[in-house]
């Protein structure tokens, strides 16, 4: 699940959380690396079925 935290004011990163509850941050500036994070994880919510 992708999200942008409310405290991210630069809007140059995308955060996501896996179905296993692990949070990640993808940078788009500078080194463009993927980081595992703990501070911004939100609960995973599966995509609703139609």
N, CA and C atoms as an extended XYZ file, in Angstrom:
150
Properties=species:S:1:pos:R:3:atomname:S:1:resname:S:1:resid:I:1 pbc="F F F"
N         0.849       -1.158        0.000 N   UNK     1
C         0.000        0.000        0.000 CA  UNK     1
C         0.898        1.225        0.000 C   UNK     1
N         0.712        2.136       -0.942 N   UNK     2
C         1.485        3.370       -1.041 CA  UNK     2
C         0.849        4.466       -0.207 C   UNK     2
N         1.690        5.355        0.340 N   UNK     3
C         1.167        6.501        1.075 CA  UNK     3
C         2.235        7.572        1.171 C   UNK     3
N         1.817        8.781        1.475 N   UNK     4
C         2.717        9.896        1.781 CA  UNK     4
C         2.332       10.384        3.166 C   UNK     4
N         3.251       10.335        4.135 N   UNK     5
C         2.935       10.760        5.493 CA  UNK     5
C         2.596       12.248        5.562 C   UNK     5
N         1.756       12.611        6.482 N   UNK     6
C         1.334       14.009        6.618 CA  UNK     6
C         2.492       14.922        7.021 C   UNK     6
N         3.549       14.389        7.639 N   UNK     7
C         4.673       15.229        8.043 CA  UNK     7
C         5.753       15.342        6.963 C   UNK     7
N         5.552       14.744        5.790 N   UNK     8
C         6.501       14.857        4.681 CA  UNK     8
C         6.147       16.098        3.878 C   UNK     8
N         6.923       17.145        4.039 N   UNK     9
C         6.631       18.422        3.378 CA  UNK     9
C         7.388       18.609        2.074 C   UNK     9
N         8.336       17.731        1.758 N   UNK    10
C         9.122       17.875        0.541 CA  UNK    10
C         8.507       17.118       -0.637 C   UNK    10
N         7.691       16.115       -0.363 N   UNK    11
C         6.994       15.328       -1.381 CA  UNK    11
C         7.942       14.732       -2.416 C   UNK    11
N         9.166       14.376       -1.992 N   UNK    12
C        10.107       13.774       -2.924 CA  UNK    12
C        10.377       12.310       -2.603 C   UNK    12
N         9.567       11.719       -1.741 N   UNK    13
C         9.680       10.314       -1.386 CA  UNK    13
C         8.298        9.674       -1.432 C   UNK    13
N         8.273        8.385       -1.659 N   UNK    14
C         7.036        7.624       -1.582 CA  UNK    14
C         7.256        6.532       -0.544 C   UNK    14
N         6.277        6.338        0.295 N   UNK    15
C         6.353        5.332        1.343 CA  UNK    15
C         5.366        4.228        1.014 C   UNK    15
N         5.694        3.022        1.421 N   UNK    16
C         4.730        1.946        1.284 CA  UNK    16
C         4.908        0.948        2.404 C   UNK    16
N         3.852        0.199        2.638 N   UNK    17
C         3.861       -0.830        3.675 CA  UNK    17
C         3.434       -2.141        3.019 C   UNK    17
N         4.144       -3.212        3.368 N   UNK    18
C         3.837       -4.525        2.792 CA  UNK    18
C         2.703       -5.181        3.574 C   UNK    18
N         2.191       -6.256        3.014 N   UNK    19
C         1.128       -6.993        3.704 CA  UNK    19
C         1.651       -7.659        4.969 C   UNK    19
N         2.965       -7.684        5.145 N   UNK    20
C         3.584       -8.232        6.353 CA  UNK    20
C         3.850       -7.154        7.403 C   UNK    20
N         3.437       -5.906        7.119 N   UNK    21
C         3.583       -4.821        8.080 CA  UNK    21
C         4.924       -4.105        8.054 C   UNK    21
N         5.776       -4.382        7.081 N   UNK    22
C         7.067       -3.695        6.989 CA  UNK    22
C         6.897       -2.408        6.195 C   UNK    22
N         7.479       -1.316        6.712 N   UNK    23
C         7.399       -0.030        6.049 CA  UNK    23
C         8.666        0.270        5.275 C   UNK    23
N         8.513        0.939        4.131 N   UNK    24
C         9.641        1.287        3.271 CA  UNK    24
C         9.483        2.707        2.762 C   UNK    24
N        10.634        3.316        2.449 N   UNK    25
C        10.645        4.646        1.842 CA  UNK    25
C        11.469        4.558        0.558 C   UNK    25
N        10.894        5.012       -0.544 N   UNK    26
C        11.598        5.048       -1.821 CA  UNK    26
C        11.967        6.494       -2.113 C   UNK    26
N        13.260        6.767       -2.210 N   UNK    27
C        13.739        8.108       -2.551 CA  UNK    27
C        13.734        8.278       -4.062 C   UNK    27
N        13.432        9.492       -4.508 N   UNK    28
C        13.498        9.802       -5.927 CA  UNK    28
C        14.567       10.841       -6.224 C   UNK    28
N        15.109       11.445       -5.208 N   UNK    29
C        16.188       12.408       -5.387 CA  UNK    29
C        17.498       11.776       -4.927 C   UNK    29
N        18.578       12.339       -5.343 N   UNK    30
C        19.922       11.924       -4.919 CA  UNK    30
C        20.201       10.463       -5.237 C   UNK    30
N        20.331        9.614       -4.232 N   UNK    31
C        20.783        8.237       -4.420 CA  UNK    31
C        19.694        7.297       -4.924 C   UNK    31
N        18.453        7.691       -4.854 N   UNK    32
C        17.318        6.888       -5.313 CA  UNK    32
C        17.335        5.486       -4.716 C   UNK    32
N        17.402        5.428       -3.404 N   UNK    33
C        17.488        4.140       -2.719 CA  UNK    33
C        16.183        3.794       -2.012 C   UNK    33
N        16.038        2.521       -1.732 N   UNK    34
C        14.909        2.008       -0.965 CA  UNK    34
C        15.390        1.762        0.455 C   UNK    34
N        14.668        2.310        1.433 N   UNK    35
C        15.027        2.167        2.840 CA  UNK    35
C        13.886        1.513        3.597 C   UNK    35
N        14.221        0.605        4.489 N   UNK    36
C        13.211        0.081        5.407 CA  UNK    36
C        13.075        1.078        6.552 C   UNK    36
N        11.857        1.457        6.893 N   UNK    37
C        11.623        2.444        7.943 CA  UNK    37
C        10.645        1.894        8.973 C   UNK    37
N        10.734        2.423       10.173 N   UNK    38
C         9.815        2.038       11.237 CA  UNK    38
C         8.926        3.195       11.653 C   UNK    38
N         9.392        4.424       11.494 N   UNK    39
C         8.689        5.580       12.028 CA  UNK    39
C         7.447        6.017       11.285 C   UNK    39
N         7.287        5.663       10.018 N   UNK    40
C         6.157        6.162        9.234 CA  UNK    40
C         5.191        5.073        8.801 C   UNK    40
N         5.371        3.887        9.309 N   UNK    41
C         4.513        2.781        8.857 CA  UNK    41
C         3.073        3.005        9.293 C   UNK    41
N         2.182        2.754        8.397 N   UNK    42
C         0.752        2.782        8.687 CA  UNK    42
C         0.238        1.352        8.555 C   UNK    42
N        -0.876        1.023        9.160 N   UNK    43
C        -1.394       -0.340        9.025 CA  UNK    43
C        -1.722       -0.658        7.569 C   UNK    43
N        -1.362       -1.837        7.158 N   UNK    44
C        -1.668       -2.295        5.794 CA  UNK    44
C        -3.167       -2.499        5.638 C   UNK    44
N        -3.698       -2.017        4.532 N   UNK    45
C        -5.111       -2.236        4.209 CA  UNK    45
C        -5.168       -2.823        2.807 C   UNK    45
N        -5.712       -4.018        2.647 N   UNK    46
C        -5.778       -4.622        1.312 CA  UNK    46
C        -6.723       -3.841        0.410 C   UNK    46
N        -6.462       -3.938       -0.868 N   UNK    47
C        -7.324       -3.295       -1.860 CA  UNK    47
C        -8.709       -3.926       -1.778 C   UNK    47
N        -9.752       -3.105       -1.698 N   UNK    48
C       -11.103       -3.678       -1.557 CA  UNK    48
C       -11.520       -4.434       -2.827 C   UNK    48
N       -12.125       -5.570       -2.635 N   UNK    49
C       -12.616       -6.351       -3.768 CA  UNK    49
C       -13.904       -5.751       -4.283 C   UNK    49
N       -14.099       -5.849       -5.579 N   UNK    50
C       -15.297       -5.290       -6.185 CA  UNK    50
C       -16.322       -6.352       -6.439 C   UNK    50
